[in-house]
Amino acid sequence: MKLRRITTTALAGLFAATALVACGSDSDGTSTAASENAEEVTIRIGTTDSAKEAWQVLEDKASEEGIKLDVVNFSDYSTPNEALSQDQLDVNLFQHLKFLAQYNVGAGQDLTPVGSTEIVPLALFWKDHDSIDGIEGESIAIPNDESNQGRAINVLVQADLITLKTPGLVTPTPADIDEGASKVSVTPVDAAQSPTAYQEGKPAIINNSFLDRAGIDPKLAVFQDDPESEEAEPYINVFVTKADDADDKNVARLVELWHTPEIQAAVERDSKGTSVPVERTKEQLQAILTRLEDDQKNS
């Protein structure tokens, strides 16, 4: 890996259309680290949420290891992978494996997961209930958008409430549900309306972003993804590099640092206790990615 400093000015010129904002530079957009410490390296890392506390803690921990992070914040979800593919970044951290598979297949790239961070579970809520006992026969509101609908159905599969006609589908649709063998039915709704269904007393699967907006305590979930399950694997969030840089020792150290108690505590605060730490090897992550890419090509 060529760990070179990229200035805010250069990035802004390249990605002006996406309102990219770079963080972590000196006031003149350059770094003095190399002159101050010949042993220190700078890693350019892209994300979409640099304002979160975990990033500041990661920067501090990495600095103690002689690694200076040049954190580049993006305002959209498409540019961080393009920037990595074009050597404008050394690594990025903003996406789960399913998103990465969709990018690689669509763009003809081979970006590679080199470390896992966490899963932010998608959960089932049922007002005034603390378990799924007695839920049989209910119609459950699920998000109707493509990115969440399949995952929501698989949450119900994990809860043993839904049976699929073809087991193991990564992105099932309501048409894939074996209604006769299932204990509940589903009602697809706009994701923003799922909290309304919950408040009306209907069971609902609610995306984390809408939980916060609706003021619903995530700890009220009656069921959520099992991070160790196969159905949840596509949603493991990952550090990603180009394939040629997959064995870089400095990036590997960043992955290790992410799982230190200080950073994990910050992640928990950032996610209000909803994130679930996941530790998988590069080989395990690549195997999951390959399966998802094959599924994407065949869909």
mmCIF file of C-alpha atoms in Angstrom:
data_model
loop_
_atom_site.group_PDB
_atom_site.id
_atom_site.type_symbol
_atom_site.label_atom_id
_atom_site.label_comp_id
_atom_site.label_asym_id
_atom_site.label_seq_id
_atom_site.Cartn_x
_atom_site.Cartn_y
_atom_site.Cartn_z
ATOM 1 C CA MET A 1 0.000 0.000 0.000
ATOM 2 C CA LYS A 2 1.225 3.482 -0.826
ATOM 3 C CA LEU A 3 0.261 5.396 2.291
ATOM 4 C CA ARG A 4 0.482 8.918 0.948
ATOM 5 C CA ARG A 5 -1.146 12.069 2.205
ATOM 6 C CA ILE A 6 -4.007 13.366 0.065
ATOM 7 C CA THR A 7 -4.985 16.967 0.747
ATOM 8 C CA THR A 8 -8.458 18.317 1.289
ATOM 9 C CA THR A 9 -8.017 20.524 -1.775
ATOM 10 C CA ALA A 10 -7.230 17.593 -4.045
ATOM 11 C CA LEU A 11 -10.171 15.576 -2.833
ATOM 12 C CA ALA A 12 -12.559 18.492 -3.026
ATOM 13 C CA GLY A 13 -11.547 19.076 -6.615
ATOM 14 C CA LEU A 14 -12.062 15.443 -7.528
ATOM 15 C CA PHE A 15 -15.385 14.960 -5.720
ATOM 16 C CA ALA A 16 -16.891 18.444 -5.660
ATOM 17 C CA ALA A 17 -20.153 17.157 -7.070
ATOM 18 C CA THR A 18 -20.722 15.025 -4.002
ATOM 19 C CA ALA A 19 -20.012 17.760 -1.447
ATOM 20 C CA LEU A 20 -17.185 15.706 0.010
ATOM 21 C CA VAL A 21 -15.663 17.122 3.170
ATOM 22 C CA ALA A 22 -12.248 16.019 4.411
ATOM 23 C CA CYS A 23 -11.355 16.013 8.081
ATOM 24 C CA GLY A 24 -8.136 15.671 10.021
ATOM 25 C CA SER A 25 -5.866 17.938 7.966
ATOM 26 C CA ASP A 26 -3.640 20.666 9.258
ATOM 27 C CA SER A 27 -4.947 24.187 8.733
ATOM 28 C CA ASP A 28 -3.151 24.493 5.373
ATOM 29 C CA GLY A 29 -4.371 21.068 4.174
ATOM 30 C CA THR A 30 -0.978 19.387 4.504
ATOM 31 C CA SER A 31 0.587 17.019 6.966
ATOM 32 C CA THR A 32 3.704 17.601 9.018
ATOM 33 C CA ALA A 33 3.697 14.072 10.425
ATOM 34 C CA ALA A 34 6.343 12.732 8.093
ATOM 35 C CA SER A 35 8.834 15.425 9.037
ATOM 36 C CA GLU A 36 8.068 15.137 12.744
ATOM 37 C CA ASN A 37 8.245 11.368 12.935
ATOM 38 C CA ALA A 38 9.816 9.265 10.212
ATOM 39 C CA GLU A 39 8.224 6.158 11.692
ATOM 40 C CA GLU A 40 4.676 7.475 11.421
ATOM 41 C CA VAL A 41 2.476 6.531 8.488
ATOM 42 C CA THR A 42 -0.694 8.213 7.308
ATOM 43 C CA ILE A 43 -3.705 6.165 6.286
ATOM 44 C CA ARG A 44 -6.450 7.815 4.270
ATOM 45 C CA ILE A 45 -9.748 6.313 5.417
ATOM 46 C CA GLY A 46 -13.167 7.154 4.043
ATOM 47 C CA THR A 47 -16.467 7.112 5.908
ATOM 48 C CA THR A 48 -19.914 8.711 5.960
ATOM 49 C CA ASP A 49 -20.139 9.305 9.715
ATOM 50 C CA SER A 50 -16.898 10.894 10.882
ATOM 51 C CA ALA A 51 -18.750 13.004 13.454
ATOM 52 C CA LYS A 52 -19.392 9.954 15.626
ATOM 53 C CA GLU A 53 -17.390 9.640 18.807
ATOM 54 C CA ALA A 54 -15.847 6.306 17.785
ATOM 55 C CA TRP A 55 -13.881 7.990 15.019
ATOM 56 C CA GLN A 56 -12.180 10.427 17.375
ATOM 57 C CA VAL A 57 -11.280 7.594 19.721
ATOM 58 C CA LEU A 58 -9.918 5.572 16.783
ATOM 59 C CA GLU A 59 -7.795 8.517 15.653
ATOM 60 C CA ASP A 60 -6.350 8.885 19.153
ATOM 61 C CA LYS A 61 -5.638 5.168 19.540
ATOM 62 C CA ALA A 62 -4.058 4.932 16.096
ATOM 63 C CA SER A 63 -1.846 7.934 16.807
ATOM 64 C CA GLU A 64 -0.449 6.116 19.836
ATOM 65 C CA GLU A 65 0.559 3.325 17.432
ATOM 66 C CA GLY A 66 2.340 5.674 15.022
ATOM 67 C CA ILE A 67 -0.563 5.690 12.569
ATOM 68 C CA LYS A 68 -2.001 9.052 11.602
ATOM 69 C CA LEU A 69 -5.525 8.822 10.229
ATOM 70 C CA ASP A 70 -6.588 11.168 7.464
ATOM 71 C CA VAL A 71 -10.354 10.731 7.854
ATOM 72 C CA VAL A 72 -12.278 11.712 4.736
ATOM 73 C CA ASN A 73 -16.008 12.176 5.204
ATOM 74 C CA PHE A 74 -18.403 11.629 2.300
ATOM 75 C CA SER A 75 -21.949 12.940 2.027
ATOM 76 C CA ASP A 76 -23.230 9.971 0.020
ATOM 77 C CA TYR A 77 -22.865 6.200 -0.042
ATOM 78 C CA SER A 78 -21.617 5.723 -3.590
ATOM 79 C CA THR A 79 -18.437 7.804 -3.612
ATOM 80 C CA PRO A 80 -16.351 6.085 -0.891
ATOM 81 C CA ASN A 81 -15.983 2.931 -2.979
ATOM 82 C CA GLU A 82 -15.226 4.914 -6.118
ATOM 83 C CA ALA A 83 -12.578 6.875 -4.234
ATOM 84 C CA LEU A 84 -11.011 3.655 -2.996
ATOM 85 C CA SER A 85 -11.051 2.120 -6.475
ATOM 86 C CA GLN A 86 -9.313 5.222 -7.844
ATOM 87 C CA ASP A 87 -6.551 5.145 -5.172
ATOM 88 C CA GLN A 88 -7.832 8.290 -3.483
ATOM 89 C CA LEU A 89 -8.233 6.295 -0.259
ATOM 90 C CA ASP A 90 -6.307 3.461 1.366
ATOM 91 C CA VAL A 91 -9.332 1.975 3.131
ATOM 92 C CA ASN A 92 -12.951 2.778 3.857
ATOM 93 C CA LEU A 93 -15.372 1.933 6.646
ATOM 94 C CA PHE A 94 -19.034 2.728 6.021
ATOM 95 C CA GLN A 95 -20.739 -0.302 4.468
ATOM 96 C CA HIS A 96 -21.934 -3.825 5.078
ATOM 97 C CA LEU A 97 -21.031 -6.830 2.953
ATOM 98 C CA LYS A 98 -24.234 -6.800 0.933
ATOM 99 C CA PHE A 99 -23.629 -3.206 -0.144
ATOM 100 C CA LEU A 100 -20.052 -4.089 -1.066
ATOM 101 C CA ALA A 101 -21.219 -7.069 -3.143
ATOM 102 C CA GLN A 102 -23.652 -4.865 -5.040
ATOM 103 C CA TYR A 103 -20.889 -2.357 -5.752
ATOM 104 C CA ASN A 104 -18.319 -4.915 -6.876
ATOM 105 C CA VAL A 105 -20.720 -6.647 -9.240
ATOM 106 C CA GLY A 106 -22.156 -3.421 -10.643
ATOM 107 C CA ALA A 107 -18.791 -1.696 -11.070
ATOM 108 C CA GLY A 108 -16.733 -4.749 -12.020
ATOM 109 C CA GLN A 109 -14.395 -4.209 -9.061
ATOM 110 C CA ASP A 110 -12.813 -6.509 -6.484
ATOM 111 C CA LEU A 111 -12.717 -4.390 -3.353
ATOM 112 C CA THR A 112 -11.965 -6.645 -0.403
ATOM 113 C CA PRO A 113 -13.197 -6.832 3.208
ATOM 114 C CA VAL A 114 -10.262 -6.964 5.634
ATOM 115 C CA GLY A 115 -11.988 -6.724 8.998
ATOM 116 C CA SER A 116 -15.411 -6.727 10.603
ATOM 117 C CA THR A 117 -16.820 -4.164 13.030
ATOM 118 C CA GLU A 118 -20.454 -4.697 14.004
ATOM 119 C CA ILE A 119 -23.981 -5.401 12.915
ATOM 120 C CA VAL A 120 -26.698 -2.878 13.635
ATOM 121 C CA PRO A 121 -29.635 -5.239 14.100
ATOM 122 C CA LEU A 122 -32.969 -4.884 12.377
ATOM 123 C CA ALA A 123 -35.521 -5.603 15.052
ATOM 124 C CA LEU A 124 -39.146 -6.564 15.606
ATOM 125 C CA PHE A 125 -41.236 -4.397 17.937
ATOM 126 C CA TRP A 126 -44.653 -5.135 19.435
ATOM 127 C CA LYS A 127 -46.169 -2.524 21.694
ATOM 128 C CA ASP A 128 -46.829 -3.607 25.282
ATOM 129 C CA HIS A 129 -45.141 -6.981 24.706
ATOM 130 C CA ASP A 130 -41.723 -8.146 25.845
ATOM 131 C CA SER A 131 -41.511 -11.321 23.736
ATOM 132 C CA ILE A 132 -42.982 -12.887 20.608
ATOM 133 C CA ASP A 133 -45.177 -15.209 22.659
ATOM 134 C CA GLY A 134 -48.700 -15.110 21.265
ATOM 135 C CA ILE A 135 -47.758 -13.414 18.018
ATOM 136 C CA GLU A 136 -49.018 -16.291 15.860
ATOM 137 C CA GLY A 137 -51.694 -15.140 13.424
ATOM 138 C CA GLU A 138 -50.619 -11.482 13.468
ATOM 139 C CA SER A 139 -49.763 -9.512 10.334
ATOM 140 C CA ILE A 140 -46.361 -7.866 10.792
ATOM 141 C CA ALA A 141 -45.553 -4.538 9.177
ATOM 142 C CA ILE A 142 -42.231 -4.682 7.326
ATOM 143 C CA PRO A 143 -40.384 -2.014 5.305
ATOM 144 C CA ASN A 144 -41.258 -2.214 1.610
ATOM 145 C CA ASP A 145 -37.983 -0.823 0.233
ATOM 146 C CA GLU A 146 -35.596 -3.210 -1.477
ATOM 147 C CA SER A 147 -32.726 -2.661 0.948
ATOM 148 C CA ASN A 148 -34.741 -3.585 4.039
ATOM 149 C CA GLN A 149 -37.617 -5.823 2.938
ATOM 150 C CA GLY A 150 -35.566 -8.953 2.335
ATOM 151 C CA ARG A 151 -33.673 -8.492 5.563
ATOM 152 C CA ALA A 152 -36.926 -7.948 7.481
ATOM 153 C CA ILE A 153 -38.338 -11.208 6.142
ATOM 154 C CA ASN A 154 -35.165 -13.005 7.169
ATOM 155 C CA VAL A 155 -35.485 -11.555 10.674
ATOM 156 C CA LEU A 156 -38.850 -13.320 10.840
ATOM 157 C CA VAL A 157 -37.252 -16.476 9.454
ATOM 158 C CA GLN A 158 -34.714 -16.361 12.287
ATOM 159 C CA ALA A 159 -37.575 -15.916 14.760
ATOM 160 C CA ASP A 160 -39.176 -19.094 13.363
ATOM 161 C CA LEU A 161 -42.250 -17.100 12.383
ATOM 162 C CA ILE A 162 -41.832 -17.267 8.591
ATOM 163 C CA THR A 163 -40.979 -20.225 6.375
ATOM 164 C CA LEU A 164 -39.624 -19.623 2.887
ATOM 165 C CA LYS A 165 -40.526 -21.738 -0.120
ATOM 166 C CA THR A 166 -36.802 -21.860 -0.898
ATOM 167 C CA PRO A 167 -34.665 -21.727 2.256
ATOM 168 C CA GLY A 168 -31.566 -19.564 2.414
ATOM 169 C CA LEU A 169 -32.594 -16.719 0.112
ATOM 170 C CA VAL A 170 -30.468 -13.642 0.762
ATOM 171 C CA THR A 171 -33.139 -11.169 -0.347
ATOM 172 C CA PRO A 172 -36.541 -12.870 -0.155
ATOM 173 C CA THR A 173 -39.739 -11.092 -1.142
ATOM 174 C CA PRO A 174 -43.280 -11.648 0.187
ATOM 175 C CA ALA A 175 -43.858 -13.917 -2.821
ATOM 176 C CA ASP A 176 -41.145 -16.254 -1.476
ATOM 177 C CA ILE A 177 -43.039 -16.852 1.787
ATOM 178 C CA ASP A 178 -44.745 -20.204 2.283
ATOM 179 C CA GLU A 179 -47.896 -18.803 3.842
ATOM 180 C CA GLY A 180 -49.304 -22.190 4.828
ATOM 181 C CA ALA A 181 -46.185 -23.119 6.780
ATOM 182 C CA SER A 182 -45.710 -19.694 8.394
ATOM 183 C CA LYS A 183 -47.018 -18.526 11.745
ATOM 184 C CA VAL A 184 -47.507 -14.887 10.730
ATOM 185 C CA SER A 185 -48.139 -12.879 7.579
ATOM 186 C CA VAL A 186 -46.442 -9.665 6.465
ATOM 187 C CA THR A 187 -47.741 -6.278 5.388
ATOM 188 C CA PRO A 188 -45.160 -4.231 3.461
ATOM 189 C CA VAL A 189 -45.352 -0.514 4.304
ATOM 190 C CA ASP A 190 -43.194 2.520 3.693
ATOM 191 C CA ALA A 191 -40.337 2.278 6.196
ATOM 192 C CA ALA A 192 -41.277 5.657 7.665
ATOM 193 C CA GLN A 193 -44.750 4.280 8.472
ATOM 194 C CA SER A 194 -43.544 1.266 10.444
ATOM 195 C CA PRO A 195 -43.414 3.215 13.745
ATOM 196 C CA THR A 196 -47.036 4.253 13.136
ATOM 197 C CA ALA A 197 -48.044 0.619 12.776
ATOM 198 C CA TYR A 198 -46.236 -0.118 16.042
ATOM 199 C CA GLN A 199 -47.989 2.712 17.864
ATOM 200 C CA GLU A 200 -51.320 1.321 16.621
ATOM 201 C CA GLY A 201 -50.501 -1.952 18.361
ATOM 202 C CA LYS A 202 -49.380 -3.924 15.322
ATOM 203 C CA PRO A 203 -46.093 -5.843 15.351
ATOM 204 C CA ALA A 204 -43.564 -4.035 13.138
ATOM 205 C CA ILE A 205 -39.988 -4.306 12.004
ATOM 206 C CA ILE A 206 -38.501 -0.841 12.314
ATOM 207 C CA ASN A 207 -35.226 0.437 10.912
ATOM 208 C CA ASN A 208 -32.922 2.052 13.490
ATOM 209 C CA SER A 209 -33.082 5.493 11.899
ATOM 210 C CA PHE A 210 -36.863 5.576 12.274
ATOM 211 C CA LEU A 211 -36.695 4.313 15.848
ATOM 212 C CA ASP A 212 -34.742 7.392 16.793
ATOM 213 C CA ARG A 213 -37.087 9.754 14.957
ATOM 214 C CA ALA A 214 -40.146 8.172 16.576
ATOM 215 C CA GLY A 215 -38.609 8.164 20.036
ATOM 216 C CA ILE A 216 -38.915 4.387 20.377
ATOM 217 C CA ASP A 217 -36.445 2.782 22.784
ATOM 218 C CA PRO A 218 -34.480 0.133 20.839
ATOM 219 C CA LYS A 219 -34.365 -1.956 24.004
ATOM 220 C CA LEU A 220 -38.100 -2.604 23.569
ATOM 221 C CA ALA A 221 -37.407 -4.983 20.668
ATOM 222 C CA VAL A 222 -38.985 -8.410 21.075
ATOM 223 C CA PHE A 223 -36.632 -9.978 18.532
ATOM 224 C CA GLN A 224 -33.636 -8.925 16.410
ATOM 225 C CA ASP A 225 -30.955 -10.312 14.127
ATOM 226 C CA ASP A 226 -28.649 -12.925 15.576
ATOM 227 C CA PRO A 227 -25.217 -11.643 14.494
ATOM 228 C CA GLU A 228 -23.938 -15.211 14.392
ATOM 229 C CA SER A 229 -26.661 -16.403 12.012
ATOM 230 C CA GLU A 230 -26.178 -16.930 8.293
ATOM 231 C CA GLU A 231 -29.144 -14.649 7.564
ATOM 232 C CA ALA A 232 -27.427 -11.731 9.317
ATOM 233 C CA GLU A 233 -24.046 -12.189 7.633
ATOM 234 C CA PRO A 234 -24.735 -9.866 4.674
ATOM 235 C CA TYR A 235 -25.142 -6.981 7.124
ATOM 236 C CA ILE A 236 -21.761 -7.225 8.841
ATOM 237 C CA ASN A 237 -20.074 -3.830 8.554
ATOM 238 C CA VAL A 238 -16.500 -4.011 7.305
ATOM 239 C CA PHE A 239 -13.182 -2.283 6.690
ATOM 240 C CA VAL A 240 -12.522 -2.464 2.936
ATOM 241 C CA THR A 241 -9.360 -2.075 0.832
ATOM 242 C CA LYS A 242 -8.309 -2.814 -2.709
ATOM 243 C CA ALA A 243 -7.434 -6.478 -3.198
ATOM 244 C CA ASP A 244 -3.709 -5.704 -3.509
ATOM 245 C CA ASP A 245 -3.716 -4.067 -0.059
ATOM 246 C CA ALA A 246 -5.665 -6.757 1.801
ATOM 247 C CA ASP A 247 -2.615 -7.841 3.805
ATOM 248 C CA ASP A 248 -1.405 -4.386 4.842
ATOM 249 C CA LYS A 249 -0.276 -4.622 8.463
ATOM 250 C CA ASN A 250 -1.237 -1.040 9.351
ATOM 251 C CA VAL A 251 -4.824 -1.505 8.228
ATOM 252 C CA ALA A 252 -4.885 -4.820 10.092
ATOM 253 C CA ARG A 253 -3.865 -2.905 13.205
ATOM 254 C CA LEU A 254 -6.782 -0.483 12.701
ATOM 255 C CA VAL A 255 -9.131 -3.461 12.674
ATOM 256 C CA GLU A 256 -7.626 -4.674 15.947
ATOM 257 C CA LEU A 257 -7.915 -1.225 17.493
ATOM 258 C CA TRP A 258 -11.596 -1.020 16.557
ATOM 259 C CA HIS A 259 -12.282 -3.904 18.911
ATOM 260 C CA THR A 260 -10.479 -2.394 21.906
ATOM 261 C CA PRO A 261 -12.673 -1.573 24.931
ATOM 262 C CA GLU A 262 -12.355 2.207 24.479
ATOM 263 C CA ILE A 263 -13.607 2.196 20.904
ATOM 264 C CA GLN A 264 -16.286 -0.386 21.559
ATOM 265 C CA ALA A 265 -17.621 1.770 24.386
ATOM 266 C CA ALA A 266 -17.785 4.749 22.003
ATOM 267 C CA VAL A 267 -19.552 2.649 19.362
ATOM 268 C CA GLU A 268 -22.114 1.587 21.932
ATOM 269 C CA ARG A 269 -22.760 5.201 22.863
ATOM 270 C CA ASP A 270 -22.984 6.236 19.205
ATOM 271 C CA SER A 271 -25.535 3.500 18.466
ATOM 272 C CA LYS A 272 -27.413 3.927 21.749
ATOM 273 C CA GLY A 273 -26.630 0.342 22.611
ATOM 274 C CA THR A 274 -28.044 -1.192 19.430
ATOM 275 C CA SER A 275 -24.834 -2.280 17.662
ATOM 276 C CA VAL A 276 -23.551 -5.828 18.106
ATOM 277 C CA PRO A 277 -19.761 -6.356 17.788
ATOM 278 C CA VAL A 278 -18.732 -8.928 15.201
ATOM 279 C CA GLU A 279 -15.285 -10.442 14.798
ATOM 280 C CA ARG A 280 -14.745 -12.483 11.645
ATOM 281 C CA THR A 281 -11.514 -13.298 9.837
ATOM 282 C CA LYS A 282 -10.674 -11.899 6.417
ATOM 283 C CA GLU A 283 -11.196 -15.346 4.982
ATOM 284 C CA GLN A 284 -14.648 -15.689 6.511
ATOM 285 C CA LEU A 285 -15.656 -12.259 5.284
ATOM 286 C CA GLN A 286 -14.400 -12.980 1.781
ATOM 287 C CA ALA A 287 -16.359 -16.230 1.673
ATOM 288 C CA ILE A 288 -19.543 -14.386 2.612
ATOM 289 C CA LEU A 289 -18.822 -11.677 0.040
ATOM 290 C CA THR A 290 -18.242 -14.240 -2.708
ATOM 291 C CA ARG A 291 -21.588 -15.878 -1.907
ATOM 292 C CA LEU A 292 -23.341 -12.518 -2.019
ATOM 293 C CA GLU A 293 -21.657 -11.550 -5.284
ATOM 294 C CA ASP A 294 -22.722 -14.842 -6.861
ATOM 295 C CA ASP A 295 -26.268 -14.226 -5.666
ATOM 296 C CA GLN A 296 -26.151 -10.697 -7.056
ATOM 297 C CA LYS A 297 -24.953 -11.917 -10.462
ATOM 298 C CA ASN A 298 -27.684 -14.528 -10.614
ATOM 299 C CA SER A 299 -30.516 -12.266 -9.501
#
